[in-house]
Tab-separated table of C-alpha atoms in Angstrom:
chain	number	residue	atom	x	y	z
A	296	MET	CA	-210.040	-26.553	101.466
A	297	ASN	CA	-213.332	-25.859	99.690
A	298	ILE	CA	-216.418	-27.463	101.223
A	299	TYR	CA	-219.114	-28.479	98.740
A	300	PHE	CA	-221.437	-30.021	101.312
A	301	SER	CA	-224.549	-27.957	100.498
A	302	GLU	CA	-224.784	-28.808	96.813
A	303	ILE	CA	-223.731	-32.453	97.301
A	304	PHE	CA	-226.247	-32.881	100.130
A	305	LYS	CA	-229.020	-31.352	98.012
A	306	GLN	CA	-228.119	-33.513	95.009
A	307	LEU	CA	-228.130	-36.710	97.097
A	308	ARG	CA	-231.525	-35.820	98.558
A	309	LYS	CA	-233.010	-35.204	95.109
A	310	GLU	CA	-231.556	-38.432	93.745
A	311	ARG	CA	-233.422	-40.279	96.509
A	312	GLU	CA	-236.555	-38.247	95.638
A	313	LEU	CA	-236.840	-37.135	99.251
A	314	THR	CA	-238.494	-33.952	100.493
A	315	GLN	CA	-236.598	-31.767	102.919
A	316	GLU	CA	-239.230	-32.588	105.543
A	317	ALA	CA	-238.815	-36.366	105.111
A	318	LEU	CA	-235.036	-36.175	105.384
A	319	ALA	CA	-235.274	-33.892	108.407
A	320	ASP	CA	-237.553	-36.396	110.152
A	321	TYR	CA	-235.092	-39.233	109.528
A	322	LEU	CA	-232.119	-37.241	110.818
A	323	GLY	CA	-234.031	-35.913	113.802
A	324	VAL	CA	-233.512	-32.265	112.914
A	325	SER	CA	-235.829	-29.449	111.888
A	326	PHE	CA	-236.931	-28.788	108.330
A	327	GLN	CA	-235.367	-25.327	108.648
A	328	ALA	CA	-231.977	-26.885	109.453
A	329	VAL	CA	-232.030	-29.006	106.292
A	330	SER	CA	-233.074	-25.962	104.266
A	331	LYS	CA	-230.157	-23.906	105.656
A	332	TRP	CA	-227.692	-26.727	104.936
A	333	GLU	CA	-228.761	-26.809	101.301
A	334	ARG	CA	-228.471	-23.036	100.969
A	335	GLY	CA	-224.990	-23.109	102.496
A	336	GLU	CA	-226.051	-20.853	105.364
A	337	SER	CA	-224.972	-23.381	108.002
A	338	TYR	CA	-223.510	-26.880	108.324
A	339	PRO	CA	-224.520	-29.917	110.412
A	340	ASP	CA	-222.615	-30.729	113.572
A	341	ILE	CA	-219.612	-32.940	112.946
A	342	GLU	CA	-221.178	-35.772	115.013
A	343	ILE	CA	-224.051	-36.170	112.522
A	344	LEU	CA	-221.936	-36.256	109.361
A	345	PRO	CA	-221.233	-40.042	109.533
A	346	GLU	CA	-224.976	-40.697	109.935
A	347	ILE	CA	-225.791	-38.567	106.870
A	348	ALA	CA	-223.024	-40.189	104.836
A	349	GLY	CA	-224.131	-43.688	105.883
A	350	TYR	CA	-227.730	-42.967	104.955
A	351	PHE	CA	-226.740	-41.976	101.430
A	352	GLY	CA	-224.112	-44.702	101.088
A	353	VAL	CA	-221.157	-42.357	100.600
A	354	SER	CA	-218.067	-41.504	102.611
A	355	VAL	CA	-217.784	-38.379	104.748
A	356	ASP	CA	-215.043	-37.154	102.397
A	357	ASP	CA	-217.407	-37.577	99.437
A	358	LEU	CA	-220.162	-35.795	101.342
A	359	LEU	CA	-217.860	-32.820	101.976
A	360	GLY	CA	-216.459	-32.867	98.446
A	361	VAL	CA	-212.882	-33.381	99.644
A	362	ASN	CA	-211.991	-35.191	96.392
A	363	ARG	CA	-213.824	-32.697	94.219
A	364	ALA	CA	-210.779	-30.470	93.628
A	365	GLU	CA	-208.893	-33.378	92.062
A	366	SER	CA	-211.918	-34.268	89.915
A	367	GLU	CA	-212.279	-30.616	88.909
A	368	ARG	CA	-208.691	-30.519	87.667
A	369	GLU	CA	-209.283	-33.666	85.629
A	370	ILE	CA	-212.547	-32.316	84.169
A	371	LEU	CA	-210.909	-29.017	83.195
A	372	GLY	CA	-208.113	-30.960	81.490
A	373	ILE	CA	-210.649	-33.017	79.555
A	374	ILE	CA	-212.544	-29.884	78.490
A	375	GLU	CA	-209.384	-28.153	77.257
A	376	GLU	CA	-208.272	-31.193	75.274
A	377	TYR	CA	-211.763	-31.803	73.873
A	378	ASP	CA	-212.263	-28.192	72.800
A	379	ASN	CA	-208.909	-28.192	70.989
A	380	LEU	CA	-209.683	-31.330	68.960
A	381	THR	CA	-211.070	-31.061	65.430
A	382	ASP	CA	-211.269	-34.787	64.639
A	383	ARG	CA	-214.964	-35.564	65.191
A	384	ALA	CA	-214.414	-39.292	65.746
A	385	LEU	CA	-211.871	-38.622	68.493
A	386	LYS	CA	-214.104	-35.960	70.052
A	387	HIS	CA	-217.064	-38.357	70.128
A	388	GLU	CA	-215.089	-41.155	71.751
A	389	MET	CA	-213.567	-38.776	74.283
A	390	ILE	CA	-216.807	-37.111	75.400
A	391	ILE	CA	-218.603	-40.452	75.751
A	392	LYS	CA	-215.896	-41.703	78.126
A	393	ALA	CA	-215.806	-38.396	80.004
A	394	THR	CA	-219.565	-38.314	80.649
A	395	GLU	CA	-219.518	-41.932	81.773
A	396	LYS	CA	-216.857	-41.064	84.355
A	397	PHE	CA	-218.406	-37.715	85.392
A	398	PRO	CA	-222.122	-38.107	84.603
A	399	ASN	CA	-223.225	-35.146	86.743
A	400	ASP	CA	-220.995	-32.470	85.244
A	401	PHE	CA	-223.131	-30.113	83.157
A	402	ARG	CA	-220.132	-28.789	81.191
A	403	LEU	CA	-219.437	-32.275	79.879
A	404	GLN	CA	-223.137	-32.954	79.340
A	405	LEU	CA	-223.371	-29.822	77.211
A	406	ARG	CA	-220.479	-30.971	75.050
A	407	LEU	CA	-222.055	-34.406	74.667
A	408	MET	CA	-225.272	-32.714	73.567
A	409	GLY	CA	-223.377	-30.717	70.938
A	410	ASP	CA	-221.520	-33.802	69.753
A	411	LEU	CA	-224.722	-35.797	69.291
A	412	ALA	CA	-226.500	-32.901	67.596
A	413	PHE	CA	-223.840	-31.957	65.053
A	414	ARG	CA	-221.605	-34.934	64.288
A	415	ASN	CA	-223.836	-36.549	61.628
A	416	ASN	CA	-225.869	-33.535	60.515
A	417	GLY	CA	-229.007	-34.940	62.123
A	418	LYS	CA	-229.069	-38.122	60.045
A	419	ASP	CA	-229.084	-40.300	63.184
A	420	TYR	CA	-231.968	-38.376	64.773
A	421	LYS	CA	-233.986	-41.508	65.585
A	422	GLU	CA	-231.253	-42.606	67.966
A	423	CYS	CA	-229.983	-39.208	69.119
A	424	LEU	CA	-233.121	-37.084	69.473
A	425	PRO	CA	-234.309	-38.773	72.710
A	426	LYS	CA	-230.794	-38.536	74.195
A	427	ILE	CA	-230.455	-34.873	73.243
A	428	LYS	CA	-233.876	-34.046	74.680
A	429	GLY	CA	-232.935	-35.857	77.894
A	430	ILE	CA	-229.691	-33.909	78.295
A	431	TYR	CA	-231.463	-30.652	77.469
A	432	SER	CA	-234.199	-31.293	80.023
A	433	ASN	CA	-231.638	-32.163	82.701
A	434	ILE	CA	-229.654	-28.975	82.053
A	435	GLN	CA	-232.737	-26.738	81.981
A	436	ASN	CA	-234.215	-28.228	85.151
A	437	ASN	CA	-231.105	-28.702	87.274
A	438	CYS	CA	-228.215	-26.533	86.052
A	439	ARG	CA	-227.873	-23.129	87.718
A	440	VAL	CA	-225.263	-21.737	85.308
A	441	ASP	CA	-227.020	-19.533	82.756
A	442	THR	CA	-224.236	-19.752	80.164
A	443	ILE	CA	-224.673	-23.541	80.029
A	444	ARG	CA	-228.460	-23.302	79.983
A	445	ILE	CA	-228.443	-20.757	77.146
A	446	CYS	CA	-225.847	-22.656	75.133
A	447	SER	CA	-227.965	-25.821	75.392
A	448	LYS	CA	-230.867	-23.809	73.961
A	449	ARG	CA	-228.677	-22.730	71.060
A	450	TYR	CA	-227.642	-26.312	70.391
A	451	LEU	CA	-231.233	-27.545	70.472
A	452	ALA	CA	-232.447	-24.712	68.220
A	453	ALA	CA	-229.729	-25.507	65.653
A	454	TYR	CA	-230.551	-29.227	65.863
A	455	TYR	CA	-234.267	-28.579	65.417
A	456	SER	CA	-233.528	-26.376	62.417
A	457	THR	CA	-231.683	-29.281	60.804
A	458	LEU	CA	-234.366	-31.841	61.694
A	459	SER	CA	-237.136	-29.605	60.337
A	460	GLU	CA	-235.767	-30.387	56.863
A	461	TYR	CA	-236.214	-34.134	57.426
A	462	GLU	CA	-239.686	-35.239	56.351
A	463	ASN	CA	-240.415	-37.760	59.118
A	464	SER	CA	-238.454	-36.321	62.054
A	465	GLY	CA	-241.551	-34.952	63.783
A	466	ILE	CA	-239.790	-31.594	64.186
A	467	THR	CA	-240.900	-28.431	62.397
A	468	PHE	CA	-239.201	-25.070	62.179
A	469	GLU	CA	-241.804	-23.767	64.631
A	470	ASP	CA	-240.085	-25.917	67.290
A	471	CYS	CA	-236.825	-24.147	66.479
A	472	LYS	CA	-238.433	-20.704	66.476
A	473	LYS	CA	-239.924	-21.202	69.949
A	474	ILE	CA	-236.449	-21.730	71.394
A	475	ILE	CA	-234.939	-18.813	69.461
A	476	ASP	CA	-237.655	-16.506	70.847
A	477	GLU	CA	-236.515	-17.415	74.393
A	478	MET	CA	-232.889	-16.471	73.764
A	479	PRO	CA	-231.328	-13.180	74.949
A	480	PHE	CA	-230.514	-10.337	72.552
A	481	MET	CA	-226.926	-9.629	71.505
A	482	ARG	CA	-226.729	-6.635	73.837
A	483	ASP	CA	-227.381	-8.960	76.792
A	484	GLY	CA	-224.260	-11.039	76.097
A	485	GLN	CA	-221.432	-11.131	78.607
A	486	GLU	CA	-218.852	-9.690	76.184
A	487	PHE	CA	-220.882	-6.527	75.668
A	488	LEU	CA	-221.893	-6.175	79.323
A	489	ARG	CA	-218.317	-6.591	80.519
A	490	SER	CA	-217.064	-4.005	78.038
A	491	TYR	CA	-219.165	-1.182	79.457
A	492	LEU	CA	-219.998	-2.212	83.038
A	493	PHE	CA	-216.479	-3.011	84.257
A	494	PRO	CA	-214.669	0.037	85.730
A	495	HIS	CA	-213.340	2.095	82.835
A	496	GLY	CA	-209.626	2.661	82.569
A	497	THR	CA	-208.741	-0.720	84.099
A	498	ASP	CA	-206.793	-3.461	82.349
A	499	GLU	CA	-209.782	-5.788	82.707
A	500	GLN	CA	-212.155	-3.354	81.026
A	501	LYS	CA	-209.708	-2.825	78.148
A	502	GLU	CA	-209.315	-6.571	77.627
A	503	TYR	CA	-213.059	-7.147	77.765
A	504	SER	CA	-213.672	-4.293	75.314
A	505	MET	CA	-211.257	-5.875	72.839
A	506	GLU	CA	-213.011	-9.197	73.368
A	507	ALA	CA	-216.382	-7.540	72.628
A	508	VAL	CA	-215.066	-5.965	69.420
A	509	ASP	CA	-213.483	-9.263	68.359
A	510	GLU	CA	-216.743	-11.137	68.947
A	511	ALA	CA	-218.780	-8.456	67.163
A	512	ILE	CA	-216.522	-8.715	64.096
A	513	GLY	CA	-216.999	-12.477	63.989
A	514	LEU	CA	-220.771	-12.051	64.205
A	515	LEU	CA	-220.676	-9.380	61.512
A	516	CYS	CA	-218.773	-11.703	59.163
A	517	ALA	CA	-221.382	-14.389	59.744
A	518	GLY	CA	-224.184	-11.857	59.248
A	519	LEU	CA	-222.729	-10.676	55.938
A	520	ALA	CA	-222.431	-14.260	54.775
A	521	HIS	CA	-226.110	-14.912	55.460
A	522	LEU	CA	-227.236	-11.533	54.139
A	523	PHE	CA	-225.602	-12.031	50.757
A	524	GLY	CA	-225.694	-15.838	50.615
A	525	VAL	CA	-221.993	-15.882	49.801
A	526	THR	CA	-221.974	-19.589	49.027
A	527	ASP	CA	-225.183	-19.486	46.952
A	528	GLU	CA	-224.012	-20.089	43.402
A	529	GLU	CA	-227.315	-18.715	42.055
A	530	ASN	CA	-226.323	-15.195	43.102
A	531	GLU	CA	-224.431	-13.052	40.627
A	532	ALA	CA	-220.663	-13.340	40.980
A	533	ASP	CA	-220.280	-9.557	41.205
A	534	ILE	CA	-222.617	-9.419	44.238
A	535	LEU	CA	-220.720	-12.212	45.966
A	536	ILE	CA	-217.373	-10.594	45.180
A	537	ALA	CA	-218.533	-7.266	46.595
A	538	ALA	CA	-219.726	-8.946	49.795
A	539	ARG	CA	-216.474	-10.823	50.333
A	540	LYS	CA	-214.369	-7.784	49.512
A	541	ALA	CA	-216.315	-5.801	52.103
A	542	GLU	CA	-215.426	-8.495	54.636
A	543	ILE	CA	-211.753	-8.377	53.646
A	544	GLU	CA	-211.656	-4.581	53.926
A	545	MET	CA	-213.270	-4.720	57.357
A	546	LEU	CA	-210.840	-7.342	58.660
A	547	ASN	CA	-207.854	-5.420	57.299
A	548	LEU	CA	-209.174	-2.307	59.032
A	549	PHE	CA	-209.398	-3.907	62.472
A	550	TYR	CA	-206.419	-6.277	62.340
A	551	ASP	CA	-202.921	-6.041	60.924
A	552	GLU	CA	-201.626	-8.473	58.337
A	553	SER	CA	-199.068	-9.977	60.686
A	554	ASN	CA	-201.810	-11.374	62.933
A	555	TYR	CA	-205.568	-11.591	62.353
A	556	GLY	CA	-206.260	-13.343	65.661
A	557	SER	CA	-209.572	-15.182	65.731
A	558	ALA	CA	-210.319	-13.894	62.199
A	559	TRP	CA	-207.490	-15.856	60.541
A	560	ARG	CA	-209.754	-18.465	59.033
A	561	ASN	CA	-212.212	-15.799	57.813
A	562	ILE	CA	-209.573	-13.735	56.050
A	563	ILE	CA	-207.863	-16.727	54.432
A	564	TYR	CA	-211.078	-18.210	53.085
A	565	ALA	CA	-212.420	-14.807	51.991
A	566	TYR	CA	-209.414	-14.210	49.727
A	567	GLY	CA	-209.743	-17.713	48.330
A	568	TYR	CA	-213.441	-17.424	47.575
A	569	VAL	CA	-212.992	-14.082	45.785
A	570	GLY	CA	-210.247	-15.728	43.728
A	571	TYR	CA	-212.557	-18.572	42.791
A	572	LEU	CA	-215.332	-16.144	41.784
A	573	TYR	CA	-212.980	-14.178	39.541
A	574	VAL	CA	-211.893	-17.400	37.848
A	575	LYS	CA	-215.548	-18.329	37.435
A	576	LYS	CA	-216.057	-15.002	35.628
A	577	GLY	CA	-213.094	-15.795	33.387
A	578	GLU	CA	-210.845	-13.141	34.963
A	579	TYR	CA	-207.919	-15.475	35.563
A	580	GLU	CA	-205.310	-12.852	36.460
A	581	LYS	CA	-207.426	-11.416	39.268
A	582	GLY	CA	-208.174	-14.940	40.447
A	583	LEU	CA	-204.455	-15.691	40.657
A	584	GLN	CA	-203.852	-12.528	42.678
A	585	TYR	CA	-206.368	-13.531	45.325
A	586	PHE	CA	-205.247	-17.172	45.418
A	587	LYS	CA	-201.658	-16.017	45.862
A	588	LYS	CA	-202.715	-13.831	48.762
A	589	GLU	CA	-204.704	-16.693	50.284
A	590	ALA	CA	-201.663	-18.987	50.110
A	591	GLU	CA	-199.402	-16.293	51.556
A	592	LEU	CA	-201.695	-15.779	54.556
A	593	ALA	CA	-202.041	-19.544	55.095
A	594	LYS	CA	-198.261	-19.936	55.253
A	595	ARG	CA	-198.017	-16.973	57.623
A	596	PHE	CA	-200.602	-18.481	59.947
A	597	ASP	CA	-198.868	-21.851	60.057
A	598	SER	CA	-195.541	-20.176	60.876
A	599	LEU	CA	-196.963	-18.514	63.998
A	600	GLY	CA	-196.286	-19.922	67.434
A	601	ARG	CA	-199.244	-21.150	69.439
A	602	ILE	CA	-199.479	-17.967	71.548
A	603	THR	CA	-198.919	-14.667	69.756
A	604	VAL	CA	-199.668	-10.996	70.426
A	605	LEU	CA	-201.695	-8.676	68.188
A	606	HIS	CA	-200.431	-5.185	67.388
A	607	SER	CA	-203.244	-3.456	65.522
A	608	VAL	CA	-204.676	-0.196	66.851
A	609	PHE	CA	-207.796	-1.972	68.064
A	610	PHE	CA	-206.152	-5.040	69.612
A	611	GLU	CA	-202.724	-3.842	70.774
A	612	GLY	CA	-201.316	-6.337	73.267
A	613	ARG	CA	-204.193	-8.855	72.973
A	614	LYS	CA	-202.984	-12.455	73.089
A	615	PHE	CA	-204.140	-15.010	70.529
A	616	ASP	CA	-204.072	-18.794	70.989
A	617	LYS	CA	-204.043	-20.650	67.656
A	618	HIS	CA	-205.766	-23.608	69.269
A	619	THR	CA	-208.992	-21.613	69.543
A	620	LEU	CA	-209.331	-22.398	65.815
A	621	GLY	CA	-208.650	-26.086	66.452
A	622	SER	CA	-205.376	-27.660	67.479
A	623	THR	CA	-205.159	-29.648	64.224
A	624	PHE	CA	-206.050	-26.777	61.870
A	625	VAL	CA	-203.258	-26.411	59.306
A	626	ALA	CA	-204.045	-23.542	56.976
A	627	THR	CA	-201.744	-24.521	54.108
A	628	SER	CA	-203.151	-28.032	53.754
A	629	SER	CA	-206.708	-26.692	54.023
A	630	VAL	CA	-206.073	-24.143	51.272
A	631	LYS	CA	-204.394	-26.733	49.088
A	632	THR	CA	-207.449	-28.978	49.412
A	633	LEU	CA	-209.704	-26.057	48.458
A	634	LEU	CA	-207.657	-25.187	45.376
A	635	GLU	CA	-207.101	-28.734	44.161
A	636	GLU	CA	-210.382	-30.405	45.100
A	637	LYS	CA	-213.135	-28.169	46.439
A	638	TYR	CA	-213.224	-25.229	44.039
A	639	PRO	CA	-214.518	-26.339	40.581
A	640	LEU	CA	-211.692	-24.610	38.720
A	641	PRO	CA	-211.365	-25.078	34.926
A	642	ASP	CA	-208.613	-27.399	33.714
A	643	ASP	CA	-207.017	-24.675	31.603
A	644	PHE	CA	-206.714	-22.492	34.707
A	645	LYS	CA	-205.180	-25.317	36.723
A	646	ALA	CA	-202.659	-25.829	33.926
A	647	MET	CA	-201.338	-22.267	34.218
A	648	PRO	CA	-197.729	-22.101	35.513
A	649	GLU	CA	-198.699	-19.355	37.977
A	650	PHE	CA	-201.360	-21.562	39.549
A	651	LYS	CA	-198.956	-24.499	39.778
A	652	GLU	CA	-196.463	-22.229	41.543
A	653	ILE	CA	-199.089	-21.363	44.156
A	654	ILE	CA	-199.828	-25.055	44.735
A	655	SER	CA	-196.157	-25.986	45.010
A	656	ALA	CA	-195.597	-23.167	47.518
A	657	LEU	CA	-198.188	-24.774	49.814
């Protein structure tokens, strides 16, 4: 059985706004004893546990964290379900209930922060900004897990970037920049560190190296998108086509067509956007070729089981869980929506039999 006494004891003391000295005086022990209890270096005698529990108004089991394992299983279940949802309304309702039930769990608090920051694109900042700042402050001051602390910084920076575009939000881009300047560099990320610090030649090091490459490819795709402004219609179509084709070539180099792993959405949408750009230029035949490929890949993705294995040279044996892209992501319906509604395709192109065949195949 795990004993969580030290952290629970410390949390209860802080909630009462007591110093270690004041609590030690009440319990009739030394300040050093209380300090050691909180650091987990020693534990109080069993005879004093009921007195400590009674003082804080909790049970001895709660003080020792006996029920924490059951709560931990429930929290992990909530996190898995929440992370796999793509319906924002359901996610919002779920994380509100979860944080009400487990208000002191920083993992859930972080997800609530992200939900509040991104669900309405900052439009509800008057209501949400104080809540987000409160969660952020709590995480920065009390959470000891760096991954959660850093992620909360990323969320706040992204939120501030959005609010800086609102005239009366009181947030400028300088507020965003200050947070960005505190963030670690890419080379300090856990994927990269694991890939070269873990003992070489081990299965763990191989898996972590593949994870680092996979993450780097995703970042590179995002970097290319921002470098060339691939959704900026003011750019020349030829520049945008070249940028997207470079992305497609890179993804086809690292993955095999039977399974693109975490890059599935990137490759599908890249083919579709090149198709749209060719149609925009009036090159309908090339547009059809890329749309056909987009539809083919979408159908292939949807036919995969949830857990599959990659077989490219770079990712041989790496497992891929489709739910990392969202448990409700259906590629064929997404592509159909793009082709029928999102892309501003000319009516004469939509009337072509070849285009109708692509739509019917979805």
